[in-house]
Coordinates of C-alpha atoms in Angstrom, one line a residue:
Chain A
M252 CA 36.8 -3.8 -10.7
K253 CA 36.2 -5.7 -7.5
L254 CA 34.5 -2.7 -6.0
I255 CA 32.2 -2.4 -9.0
I256 CA 31.3 -6.1 -8.7
I257 CA 30.7 -5.8 -5.0
Y258 CA 28.6 -2.7 -5.5
S259 CA 26.6 -4.4 -8.3
G260 CA 26.0 -7.2 -5.9
L261 CA 24.8 -4.9 -3.1
M262 CA 22.5 -3.2 -5.5
G263 CA 21.1 -6.5 -6.5
V264 CA 21.9 -5.7 -10.1
K265 CA 21.8 -8.8 -12.2
G266 CA 25.3 -9.1 -13.5
G267 CA 26.4 -12.5 -14.6
G268 CA 23.1 -14.3 -13.7
E269 CA 20.9 -12.8 -16.4
L270 CA 20.1 -14.7 -19.6
S271 CA 19.9 -12.2 -22.4
I272 CA 19.3 -13.4 -25.8
N273 CA 20.3 -11.9 -29.1
D274 CA 19.1 -12.9 -32.5
Q275 CA 22.1 -15.1 -33.2
E276 CA 21.7 -17.0 -29.9
L277 CA 18.0 -17.4 -30.5
A278 CA 18.6 -18.8 -34.0
A279 CA 21.1 -21.2 -32.5
Y280 CA 18.6 -22.4 -29.9
M281 CA 16.0 -22.8 -32.6
Q282 CA 18.4 -24.8 -34.7
Q283 CA 19.3 -27.0 -31.8
Y284 CA 15.8 -27.6 -30.2
G285 CA 13.4 -26.6 -32.9
D286 CA 12.7 -30.0 -34.3
E287 CA 12.3 -31.6 -30.9
I288 CA 9.9 -28.9 -29.8
L289 CA 7.9 -29.2 -33.0
R290 CA 7.5 -32.9 -32.6
L291 CA 6.6 -32.5 -28.9
C292 CA 3.9 -30.0 -29.8
Y293 CA 2.6 -32.3 -32.5
T294 CA 2.0 -35.0 -29.9
Y295 CA -0.4 -32.6 -28.2
V296 CA -2.2 -31.1 -31.2
H297 CA -1.9 -33.7 -34.0
N298 CA -1.5 -31.0 -36.6
W299 CA 1.8 -30.0 -38.1
Q300 CA 0.7 -26.5 -39.0
T301 CA -0.5 -25.8 -35.5
A302 CA 2.6 -27.5 -34.0
E303 CA 4.8 -25.1 -36.0
D304 CA 2.9 -22.1 -34.7
L305 CA 3.1 -23.4 -31.2
T306 CA 6.9 -24.0 -31.7
Q307 CA 7.2 -20.4 -32.9
D308 CA 5.2 -19.2 -29.8
T309 CA 7.5 -21.2 -27.6
F310 CA 10.7 -19.5 -28.9
I311 CA 9.1 -16.1 -28.9
K312 CA 8.1 -16.5 -25.2
F313 CA 11.6 -17.8 -24.5
Y314 CA 13.1 -14.7 -26.0
K315 CA 10.7 -12.4 -24.2
Y316 CA 11.2 -13.9 -20.7
A317 CA 14.8 -15.0 -21.0
H318 CA 15.8 -12.2 -18.5
S319 CA 13.7 -13.8 -15.8
F320 CA 15.3 -17.2 -16.2
R321 CA 16.8 -18.0 -12.9
H322 CA 19.5 -20.4 -14.0
D323 CA 18.3 -23.0 -11.6
A324 CA 18.0 -25.4 -14.5
A325 CA 19.4 -25.8 -18.0
V326 CA 18.1 -23.7 -20.9
K327 CA 16.8 -26.9 -22.5
T328 CA 14.6 -27.5 -19.5
Y329 CA 13.4 -23.9 -19.6
I330 CA 12.5 -24.2 -23.3
Y331 CA 10.6 -27.5 -22.8
R332 CA 8.7 -26.0 -19.9
I333 CA 7.6 -23.1 -22.0
A334 CA 6.7 -25.5 -24.9
I335 CA 4.5 -27.7 -22.6
N336 CA 2.7 -24.7 -21.2
V337 CA 2.1 -23.3 -24.6
C338 CA 0.7 -26.6 -25.8
K339 CA -1.5 -27.1 -22.7
S340 CA -2.9 -23.5 -23.1
Y341 CA -3.7 -24.3 -26.7
V342 CA -5.3 -27.6 -25.9
A343 CA -7.4 -26.0 -23.3
S344 CA -8.5 -23.2 -25.7
W345 CA -11.9 -23.1 -27.4
K346 CA -10.2 -23.1 -30.8
F347 CA -8.6 -26.4 -30.2
K348 CA -11.8 -28.0 -28.8
K349 CA -13.7 -26.9 -31.9
V350 CA -11.0 -28.5 -34.1
I351 CA -11.2 -31.7 -32.1
V352 CA -15.0 -31.9 -32.4
S353 CA -14.8 -31.3 -36.1
N354 CA -12.1 -33.9 -36.6
S355 CA -13.9 -36.4 -34.5
F356 CA -17.1 -35.9 -36.5
Q357 CA -15.1 -36.4 -39.8
K358 CA -13.6 -39.6 -38.4
L359 CA -17.0 -40.9 -37.5
L360 CA -18.1 -40.4 -41.1
K361 CA -15.1 -42.2 -42.5
M362 CA -15.1 -45.0 -40.0
N363 CA -15.3 -48.5 -41.6
S364 CA -14.3 -52.0 -41.1
D365 CA -10.9 -51.2 -42.6
V366 CA -9.8 -49.6 -39.3
E367 CA -8.3 -52.7 -37.9
Q368 CA -6.5 -53.4 -41.1
H369 CA -5.3 -49.8 -41.2
V370 CA -3.9 -50.2 -37.7
L371 CA -2.1 -53.4 -38.6
Q372 CA -0.4 -51.7 -41.5
Q373 CA 1.1 -49.0 -39.2
S374 CA 4.8 -49.2 -38.5
E375 CA 6.1 -50.0 -35.1
A376 CA 7.2 -46.5 -34.6
K377 CA 3.9 -45.1 -35.6
Q378 CA 2.2 -47.5 -33.3
L379 CA 4.3 -46.3 -30.4
V380 CA 3.7 -42.7 -31.2
L381 CA 0.0 -43.2 -31.6
A382 CA -0.1 -44.8 -28.2
I383 CA 1.9 -42.0 -26.6
E384 CA -0.4 -39.4 -28.2
Q385 CA -3.4 -41.1 -26.7
L386 CA -2.0 -41.0 -23.2
P387 CA -3.7 -38.6 -20.8
V388 CA -1.8 -35.3 -20.8
K389 CA -0.4 -35.5 -17.3
Y390 CA 1.3 -38.8 -18.2
K391 CA 2.3 -37.8 -21.7
D392 CA 4.1 -34.8 -20.3
V393 CA 6.3 -36.8 -18.1
L394 CA 6.9 -39.6 -20.5
L395 CA 7.9 -37.2 -23.4
L396 CA 10.2 -35.2 -21.2
F397 CA 11.9 -38.3 -19.9
Y398 CA 12.2 -40.3 -23.0
Y399 CA 12.1 -37.8 -25.8
A400 CA 13.7 -34.7 -24.3
E401 CA 15.9 -36.9 -22.2
L402 CA 15.6 -34.7 -19.1
S403 CA 16.5 -36.0 -15.7
L404 CA 13.7 -36.5 -13.1
A405 CA 14.9 -33.4 -11.3
D406 CA 14.7 -31.3 -14.5
I407 CA 11.3 -32.7 -15.2
S408 CA 10.2 -31.7 -11.7
E409 CA 11.5 -28.2 -12.4
A410 CA 10.0 -28.0 -15.9
L411 CA 6.6 -29.1 -14.8
Q412 CA 6.8 -27.4 -11.4
M413 CA 5.8 -30.5 -9.5
P414 CA 7.4 -32.6 -6.7
L415 CA 9.9 -35.1 -7.7
N416 CA 7.9 -38.0 -6.2
T417 CA 4.9 -37.0 -8.3
V418 CA 7.1 -37.1 -11.4
K419 CA 8.3 -40.6 -10.5
T420 CA 4.8 -41.8 -9.9
R421 CA 3.4 -40.4 -13.1
L422 CA 6.3 -41.8 -15.1
S423 CA 5.8 -45.2 -13.7
R424 CA 2.1 -45.0 -14.4
A425 CA 2.7 -43.7 -17.9
R426 CA 4.9 -46.7 -18.7
I427 CA 2.2 -49.1 -17.5
L428 CA -0.5 -47.4 -19.6
L429 CA 1.7 -47.2 -22.6
K430 CA 2.7 -50.9 -22.3
N431 CA -0.9 -51.9 -22.0
E432 CA -1.9 -49.8 -24.9
L433 CA 0.9 -51.4 -27.1
L434 CA 0.1 -54.9 -25.9
E435 CA -3.5 -54.4 -27.0
G436 CA -2.1 -53.4 -30.4
G437 CA 0.0 -56.5 -30.5
Y438 CA 3.3 -55.0 -29.5
N439 CA 5.3 -56.0 -26.5
Y440 CA 7.5 -52.9 -25.9
A441 CA 10.3 -52.9 -23.4
F442 CA 11.4 -49.6 -22.1
D443 CA 15.1 -49.0 -22.7
K444 CA 15.4 -46.6 -19.8
E445 CA 13.9 -46.9 -16.4
Chain B
M26 CA 15.4 -51.9 -28.2
P27 CA 15.5 -48.7 -30.0
S28 CA 14.6 -45.8 -27.7
I29 CA 11.3 -44.0 -27.6
K30 CA 13.1 -40.9 -28.9
N31 CA 14.3 -42.7 -32.0
K32 CA 10.9 -44.2 -32.6
I33 CA 9.3 -40.8 -32.3
N34 CA 11.8 -39.3 -34.6
E35 CA 11.3 -42.1 -37.0
A36 CA 7.5 -41.6 -36.9
Y37 CA 7.8 -37.9 -37.4
E38 CA 10.6 -38.1 -40.0
G39 CA 10.4 -35.3 -42.5
H40 CA 8.8 -32.9 -40.2
R41 CA 11.2 -30.2 -39.1
F42 CA 11.1 -26.7 -37.7
S43 CA 11.9 -25.1 -41.1
K44 CA 14.4 -22.4 -41.7
E45 CA 11.5 -20.3 -43.1
K46 CA 9.7 -20.7 -39.8
Q47 CA 12.8 -19.8 -37.8
L48 CA 13.2 -16.7 -39.8
E49 CA 9.6 -15.9 -39.4
T50 CA 10.0 -16.2 -35.7
L51 CA 12.9 -13.7 -35.7
Q52 CA 10.9 -11.3 -37.8
A53 CA 7.9 -11.7 -35.5
I54 CA 10.0 -10.8 -32.5
H55 CA 11.3 -7.6 -34.0
K56 CA 8.0 -6.7 -35.5
K57 CA 6.2 -7.0 -32.3
N58 CA 9.1 -5.5 -30.5
Y59 CA 9.4 -8.1 -27.8
K60 CA 11.6 -6.3 -25.4
R61 CA 12.9 -7.7 -22.2
S62 CA 9.9 -6.4 -20.3
F63 CA 10.2 -4.1 -17.4
S64 CA 7.4 -4.8 -15.1
F65 CA 5.9 -1.7 -13.9
M66 CA 3.8 -3.4 -11.3
P67 CA 6.3 -3.6 -8.5
A68 CA 7.3 0.1 -9.0
L69 CA 3.7 1.2 -9.3
S70 CA 2.7 -0.7 -6.3
S71 CA 5.6 0.7 -4.3
I72 CA 4.7 4.2 -5.3
G73 CA 1.1 3.5 -4.3
I74 CA 2.0 2.2 -0.9
V75 CA 4.3 5.1 -0.3
F76 CA 1.7 7.6 -1.2
I77 CA -0.9 5.9 1.0
L78 CA 1.5 6.0 3.9
L79 CA 2.3 9.6 3.2
L80 CA -1.4 10.4 3.2
L81 CA -1.8 8.8 6.5
I82 CA 1.2 10.7 7.9
F83 CA -0.1 13.9 6.5
T84 CA -3.6 13.5 7.9
S85 CA -2.3 12.4 11.3
T86 CA 0.4 15.1 11.8
K87 CA -1.4 18.2 10.5
E88 CA -0.5 21.1 12.8
Q89 CA -3.3 22.8 14.8
P90 CA -2.9 26.6 14.7
I91 CA -2.4 28.2 18.1
Q92 CA -3.3 31.8 18.6
L93 CA -1.1 33.5 21.1
S94 CA -1.6 37.2 20.3
S95 CA -4.5 39.6 19.9
S96 CA -4.1 42.6 17.6
S97 CA -6.8 44.6 19.4
L98 CA -4.3 45.1 22.3
A99 CA -1.4 46.0 20.0
P100 CA 0.2 49.3 20.8
Y101 CA 0.5 50.7 17.3
N102 CA -1.9 51.3 14.5
A103 CA -0.9 49.6 11.3
D104 CA -2.6 52.1 9.0
E105 CA -0.7 55.0 10.6
A106 CA 2.5 53.1 10.5
L107 CA 2.0 52.4 6.9
L108 CA 1.4 56.0 6.0
D109 CA 4.4 57.1 8.0
R110 CA 6.5 54.6 6.1
V111 CA 5.1 55.7 2.7
H112 CA 5.9 59.4 3.4
Q113 CA 9.4 58.5 4.6
F114 CA 9.9 56.6 1.4
Q115 CA 8.5 59.4 -0.8
Q116 CA 10.7 61.9 0.9
I117 CA 13.9 60.2 -0.1
V118 CA 13.0 59.0 -3.6
K119 CA 11.0 62.0 -4.8
D120 CA 13.9 63.9 -6.1
G121 CA 15.4 60.9 -7.8
V122 CA 18.5 60.7 -5.7
I123 CA 19.0 58.6 -2.5
T124 CA 22.0 59.7 -0.5
E125 CA 24.0 57.1 1.4
Q126 CA 22.8 58.4 4.8
E127 CA 19.1 58.4 3.6
R128 CA 19.5 54.9 2.4
R129 CA 21.2 53.8 5.6
Q130 CA 18.6 55.3 7.7
Y131 CA 15.6 54.0 5.8
I132 CA 16.7 50.4 5.5
S133 CA 17.9 50.3 9.1
T134 CA 14.3 49.7 10.1
S135 CA 12.6 46.5 9.1
D136 CA 9.0 46.5 7.8
W137 CA 8.5 42.8 8.5
A138 CA 6.5 43.2 11.7
L139 CA 4.2 45.7 9.9
Q140 CA 4.1 43.4 6.9
L141 CA 3.2 40.4 9.0
A142 CA 0.5 42.4 10.8
F143 CA -1.2 43.2 7.4
E144 CA -0.7 39.6 6.1
T145 CA -2.0 37.8 9.2
G146 CA -4.3 40.3 10.8
T147 CA -3.0 39.2 14.1
S148 CA -0.1 41.0 15.7
I149 CA 1.1 42.0 19.1
F150 CA 2.7 45.1 17.6
Y151 CA 0.2 46.5 15.2
N152 CA -3.6 46.8 15.2
R153 CA -4.7 46.4 11.6
P154 CA -8.1 47.7 10.4
D155 CA -10.5 45.5 8.5
M156 CA -9.4 45.4 4.8
P157 CA -10.3 43.7 1.6
K158 CA -8.0 40.8 0.8
E159 CA -6.6 42.3 -2.3
N160 CA -5.6 45.5 -0.5
I161 CA -3.8 43.4 2.2
Q162 CA -1.8 41.8 -0.5
H163 CA -0.9 45.1 -2.1
V164 CA 0.1 46.7 1.1
A165 CA 2.3 43.9 2.3
E166 CA 3.9 43.8 -1.2
L167 CA 4.3 47.6 -1.2
L168 CA 6.3 47.6 2.1
H169 CA 8.6 45.0 0.6
N170 CA 9.0 46.9 -2.7
M171 CA 9.6 50.3 -1.1
Y172 CA 12.3 48.7 1.1
Y173 CA 14.1 47.1 -1.8
M174 CA 13.9 50.1 -4.1
V175 CA 15.8 52.0 -1.4
Y176 CA 18.1 49.1 -0.5
D177 CA 19.1 48.6 -4.2
N178 CA 19.3 52.4 -4.6
V179 CA 17.2 52.5 -7.8
P180 CA 14.9 55.5 -7.2
M181 CA 12.3 56.3 -9.7
T182 CA 10.1 59.3 -9.8
N183 CA 7.5 57.7 -12.1
I184 CA 5.2 57.1 -9.1
D185 CA 1.9 58.8 -8.3
F186 CA 3.1 60.1 -5.0
V187 CA 0.5 60.8 -2.4
E188 CA 0.0 64.0 -0.4
E189 CA 1.0 64.3 3.2
N190 CA -2.6 64.5 4.4
T191 CA -3.8 61.5 2.5
T192 CA -5.9 59.3 4.7
F193 CA -5.5 55.6 4.9
N194 CA -8.8 54.9 3.2
E195 CA -7.8 57.3 0.4
F196 CA -4.5 55.6 0.0
M197 CA -6.3 52.2 -0.2
Q198 CA -8.0 53.5 -3.3
V199 CA -4.7 53.9 -5.1
V200 CA -2.5 51.3 -3.3
A201 CA -2.7 48.8 -6.2
T202 CA -1.4 51.3 -8.8
Y203 CA 1.1 52.7 -6.3
N204 CA 2.5 49.3 -5.6
A205 CA 2.7 48.4 -9.3
Q206 CA 4.7 51.6 -10.0
V207 CA 7.1 51.0 -7.1
A208 CA 7.6 47.3 -8.1
Q209 CA 8.9 48.2 -11.6
T210 CA 12.5 48.4 -10.5
V211 CA 12.5 45.9 -7.7
D212 CA 14.3 42.6 -8.5
T213 CA 13.8 40.8 -5.2
P214 CA 10.4 39.1 -5.3
Y215 CA 7.9 39.5 -2.6
I216 CA 7.0 36.3 -0.8
S217 CA 4.2 36.3 1.7
S218 CA 5.0 35.0 5.2
L219 CA 1.7 33.1 4.9
T220 CA 3.4 30.7 2.4
E221 CA 6.2 30.0 4.8
K222 CA 4.3 27.9 7.3
P223 CA 5.3 24.3 7.1
F224 CA 2.6 21.9 5.8
T225 CA 2.9 19.5 8.6
K226 CA 5.3 18.4 11.4
N227 CA 6.5 15.7 9.0
M228 CA 10.1 16.2 7.9
F229 CA 9.7 14.7 4.5
L230 CA 6.7 16.8 3.6
N231 CA 8.5 19.9 4.6
L232 CA 11.5 19.2 2.4
D233 CA 11.9 21.1 -0.9
W234 CA 10.1 19.3 -3.8
W235 CA 13.3 18.1 -5.5
W236 CA 14.5 16.5 -2.2
Q237 CA 11.1 14.8 -1.9
L238 CA 11.4 13.6 -5.5
L239 CA 14.9 12.3 -4.9
L240 CA 14.1 10.4 -1.7
L241 CA 10.9 9.0 -3.2
G242 CA 12.8 7.9 -6.3
V243 CA 15.6 6.2 -4.4
F244 CA 13.0 4.6 -2.1
V245 CA 11.0 3.2 -5.0
L246 CA 14.1 2.0 -6.7
F247 CA 15.3 0.0 -3.8
V248 CA 11.8 -1.4 -3.2
Y249 CA 11.8 -2.5 -6.9
L250 CA 15.3 -4.0 -6.6
L251 CA 14.2 -5.9 -3.4
I252 CA 11.2 -7.3 -5.2
Q253 CA 13.2 -8.4 -8.1
N254 CA 15.8 -9.9 -5.8
I255 CA 13.1 -11.9 -4.0
R256 CA 11.4 -13.0 -7.2
I257 CA 14.4 -13.7 -9.3
D258 CA 17.9 -13.2 -8.1
R259 CA 17.7 -14.4 -4.4
K260 CA 20.9 -12.8 -3.4
K261 CA 20.8 -12.7 0.4
L262 CA 23.6 -10.2 1.0
A263 CA 22.1 -7.8 -1.6
G264 CA 18.7 -8.3 0.0
V265 CA 20.0 -7.3 3.4
F266 CA 21.5 -4.1 2.1
Q267 CA 18.4 -3.3 0.1
V268 CA 16.3 -3.7 3.2
A269 CA 18.7 -1.6 5.2
F270 CA 18.5 1.2 2.6
I271 CA 14.7 1.0 2.5
V272 CA 14.4 1.3 6.2
L273 CA 16.9 4.2 6.3
I274 CA 15.2 6.1 3.5
G275 CA 11.7 5.1 4.7
S276 CA 12.5 6.6 8.1
F277 CA 12.5 10.0 6.5
F278 CA 8.8 9.6 5.9
F279 CA 8.1 9.3 9.6
I280 CA 10.6 11.6 11.2
K281 CA 9.2 14.7 12.8
D282 CA 10.5 18.0 11.6
K283 CA 12.2 19.5 14.6
T284 CA 13.3 22.5 12.7
H285 CA 12.0 25.8 14.0
Y286 CA 10.7 28.3 11.5
S287 CA 9.9 32.0 11.8
Y288 CA 6.7 32.3 9.8
N289 CA 4.7 34.3 12.4
E290 CA 4.9 35.7 15.9
T291 CA 3.4 32.5 17.4
A292 CA 6.1 30.3 15.9
L293 CA 8.8 32.7 17.1
M294 CA 7.4 32.6 20.6
E295 CA 7.1 28.8 20.6
T296 CA 10.7 28.5 19.5
A297 CA 12.0 30.8 22.2
M298 CA 10.0 29.0 24.9
A299 CA 11.5 25.7 23.9
N300 CA 15.0 27.1 23.5
E301 CA 17.9 25.3 25.2
L302 CA 19.6 28.5 26.3
I303 CA 16.4 29.5 28.1
Q304 CA 16.4 26.2 29.9
Q305 CA 20.1 26.5 30.8
E306 CA 19.7 30.0 32.1
N307 CA 16.7 28.9 34.1
V308 CA 14.6 31.8 33.0
E309 CA 11.2 32.2 31.4
V310 CA 10.3 34.1 28.2
I311 CA 8.0 36.9 29.3
K312 CA 7.2 38.6 26.0
L313 CA 8.2 39.1 22.4
I314 CA 9.6 42.6 22.2
N315 CA 10.3 43.0 18.5
I316 CA 10.9 41.2 15.2
A317 CA 12.8 42.3 12.1
Q318 CA 13.9 40.9 8.8
F319 CA 16.9 42.2 6.9
N320 CA 17.4 40.4 3.6
E321 CA 17.9 36.8 4.3
G322 CA 18.1 37.0 8.1
R323 CA 15.4 37.5 10.8
I324 CA 15.7 38.5 14.4
A325 CA 13.3 38.0 17.2
L326 CA 13.9 39.8 20.5
F327 CA 12.4 38.6 23.8
E328 CA 12.3 39.8 27.3
V329 CA 13.1 37.1 29.9
S330 CA 12.1 36.9 33.5
D331 CA 15.4 38.3 34.9
G332 CA 15.0 41.4 32.8
R333 CA 17.6 40.5 30.2
L334 CA 17.0 40.3 26.4
F335 CA 17.0 37.1 24.5
M336 CA 17.5 37.1 20.8
S337 CA 16.8 34.4 18.2
E338 CA 18.2 34.4 14.7
Y339 CA 16.9 32.8 11.6
M340 CA 18.3 32.4 8.1
K341 CA 16.6 31.9 4.8
Y342 CA 16.6 28.5 3.2
G343 CA 14.4 28.1 0.2
N344 CA 11.2 29.9 1.0
K345 CA 11.5 29.4 4.8
F346 CA 13.5 31.0 7.5
K347 CA 15.1 28.4 9.7
Y348 CA 16.3 28.8 13.3
Q349 CA 20.1 29.4 13.5
G350 CA 20.9 30.2 17.1
S351 CA 20.2 32.4 20.1
S352 CA 22.0 34.7 22.4
M353 CA 21.3 36.3 25.8
M354 CA 22.0 40.0 26.1
Q355 CA 24.6 40.6 28.8
S356 CA 24.9 44.4 28.4
N357 CA 22.5 47.0 27.2
I358 CA 23.1 46.5 23.5
I359 CA 23.4 43.3 21.5
S360 CA 25.5 43.5 18.3
S361 CA 24.2 40.6 16.3
F362 CA 25.4 39.0 13.1
G363 CA 27.5 41.1 10.9
N364 CA 28.1 40.0 7.3
S365 CA 29.6 41.6 4.3
S366 CA 28.4 41.8 0.7
Y367 CA 30.6 42.8 -2.1
N368 CA 30.6 46.5 -1.2
E369 CA 29.3 46.9 2.4
H370 CA 29.2 45.6 5.9
Q371 CA 26.0 44.9 7.7
N372 CA 25.5 44.8 11.5
V373 CA 22.3 44.3 13.4
F374 CA 21.9 46.0 16.7
A375 CA 19.2 45.2 19.3
F376 CA 18.3 47.6 22.1
P377 CA 16.5 47.1 25.4
Q378 CA 13.3 49.1 25.9
N379 CA 14.8 51.7 28.1
S380 CA 18.0 52.1 26.2
N381 CA 19.3 55.7 26.1
V382 CA 21.2 55.2 22.9
A383 CA 20.1 57.8 20.4
K384 CA 22.9 57.3 17.8
I385 CA 25.4 54.7 16.8
G386 CA 28.7 55.6 15.2
I387 CA 31.2 53.4 13.4
I388 CA 34.7 54.9 13.1
E389 CA 37.4 53.5 10.9
M390 CA 40.5 53.7 12.9
N391 CA 43.0 54.1 10.0
S392 CA 41.2 56.6 7.9
N393 CA 39.1 58.1 10.7
K394 CA 36.1 57.7 8.4
K395 CA 32.8 57.9 10.3
V396 CA 29.3 56.8 9.6
Y397 CA 26.3 57.2 11.9
L398 CA 22.9 55.7 12.3
Q399 CA 20.1 57.4 14.2
R400 CA 18.2 55.3 16.6
D401 CA 14.5 54.7 15.7
D402 CA 12.5 54.9 18.9
E403 CA 9.8 52.7 17.5
T404 CA 12.0 49.7 17.0
N405 CA 14.5 47.8 19.1
I406 CA 16.2 46.2 16.2
Q407 CA 18.1 48.1 13.5
L408 CA 20.4 47.3 10.7
F409 CA 23.6 49.3 10.3
I410 CA 25.2 49.3 6.8
Y411 CA 28.6 50.8 6.3
P412 CA 31.2 50.6 3.5
N413 CA 33.4 47.7 2.9
D414 CA 36.6 49.7 3.0
M415 CA 36.0 50.4 6.7
T416 CA 37.9 47.4 7.9
A417 CA 39.3 48.4 11.3
N418 CA 36.3 49.8 13.1
S419 CA 35.2 50.8 16.5
I420 CA 31.6 51.2 17.5
H421 CA 30.4 54.2 19.5
Y422 CA 27.1 54.9 21.2
Y423 CA 25.7 58.3 21.8
N424 CA 22.8 59.7 23.9
E425 CA 20.3 62.3 23.0
A426 CA 22.8 65.1 23.9
G427 CA 25.4 63.6 21.6
E428 CA 27.6 62.4 24.4
E429 CA 29.3 59.1 24.0
I430 CA 28.0 56.4 26.3
D431 CA 30.3 53.8 27.6

């Protein structure tokens, strides 16, 4: 047995290090992280149907590339990384830009003096979420991964493939932007985690 | 304060990644057959790199042919030698029965030198006339087929035998048909010596195709494993061994083939001149005296500067004859390799030019059984075949008068 293990090691064959997924395991991961990924995607695309599709894409990509997962980070980090990349790709696509233009035009037509009233009637949670949604993407990524996915700074660095110091800087900046955004809306939000 | 996570969940309450969507995801995976993908790029790029390297090796190591002999100075005429051989063949197969002595005598002389003279057109032994290419092929093949019909002792009379006074040109008119008739019972295929010449001096390119495929396959495999290791696994010890294997196997692509082959007279001469025994004996190779092939063995006989004979032996591997060893003749006669098949012994004898041996006799000491081989004056190398049941033998040499020579 030892010889086989040593030989496998010499050959560079991936023995215990490979992540291989079967249907049951994938279903378990979808059960565990599906809702979080869906909501994460929504913060990018503002459309539940599209968010569902992107969530599906995330898990399909996870299944397809699971064998190349290096185990340097947790599976959760890996899934979130895929999700963010899927969302960013979609946001950068022509399809999404067309949707944004169309929606913006629709909003222009509907815009009236009741906007302010409408905002005041939003719950605190929705105010917060709206503010987060409006953050620039590079700050929103870090904020969501830290506060919503509850990843460590090191995991965020791995997920977004950026230096740790950059993560810290962006997180700090995100908090400031969010706080200012909420203050403008009349909410003084204190972050429960620094 | 409630966390951001709770706030987001509260805001998005009611929106979930539904069971239906999860099932749809599983179905989509299987429908589109999302397999753990094997990336062909590393393997393909490895193969590509190897082939480019091989191409460079091939183009840089291609052997330049060296002409050492001139057939115009050759002592014998190939056309006459051919006709002599054909008549000799006809004489023993015409009646449909080949006696043991007839067989022994016919196959004792090799046709390889004559065959080579026809195939290459350059020979120090035979002067070949200008001939159409197709006739060259037929003649060379015919020599082979005649030899093996007698060797295998399967005579057939269904051949359009030619008359004794048939000229060479007349024979060339019918040689294709004649050869086809003789070939009917011959199992051993004819292989032209022209195909034996190694492609290059590169060892890898001279290997048999399945060896090349195996080495290339193992090389590509280890390159792929190394790339995967660098990209994904990052196991240093495995990487070291992978690099070591790659270097080891890769070295085969660059090693020069130092094997000596016997595809023509020039190659034989070059091998002899570079021979260690020649260096040790501090002599020079003066000339190539004779060459012969008997089944899967070849012999080349040389004269060296101190008057002795030097003999090189080659054995068949695949479609090439590789150098096996050499010996220097100490006495007047060399008895070379002897081997046994299932029903007979085979001994090769080599004679100096001025040898007075006219006949060789092998006598079985227990039964006193005797077999004889007449010396062929036109060759210095002869094969002596005798039965397997002759186990305790003595060899005797006789001169023209029939007297035994010491």
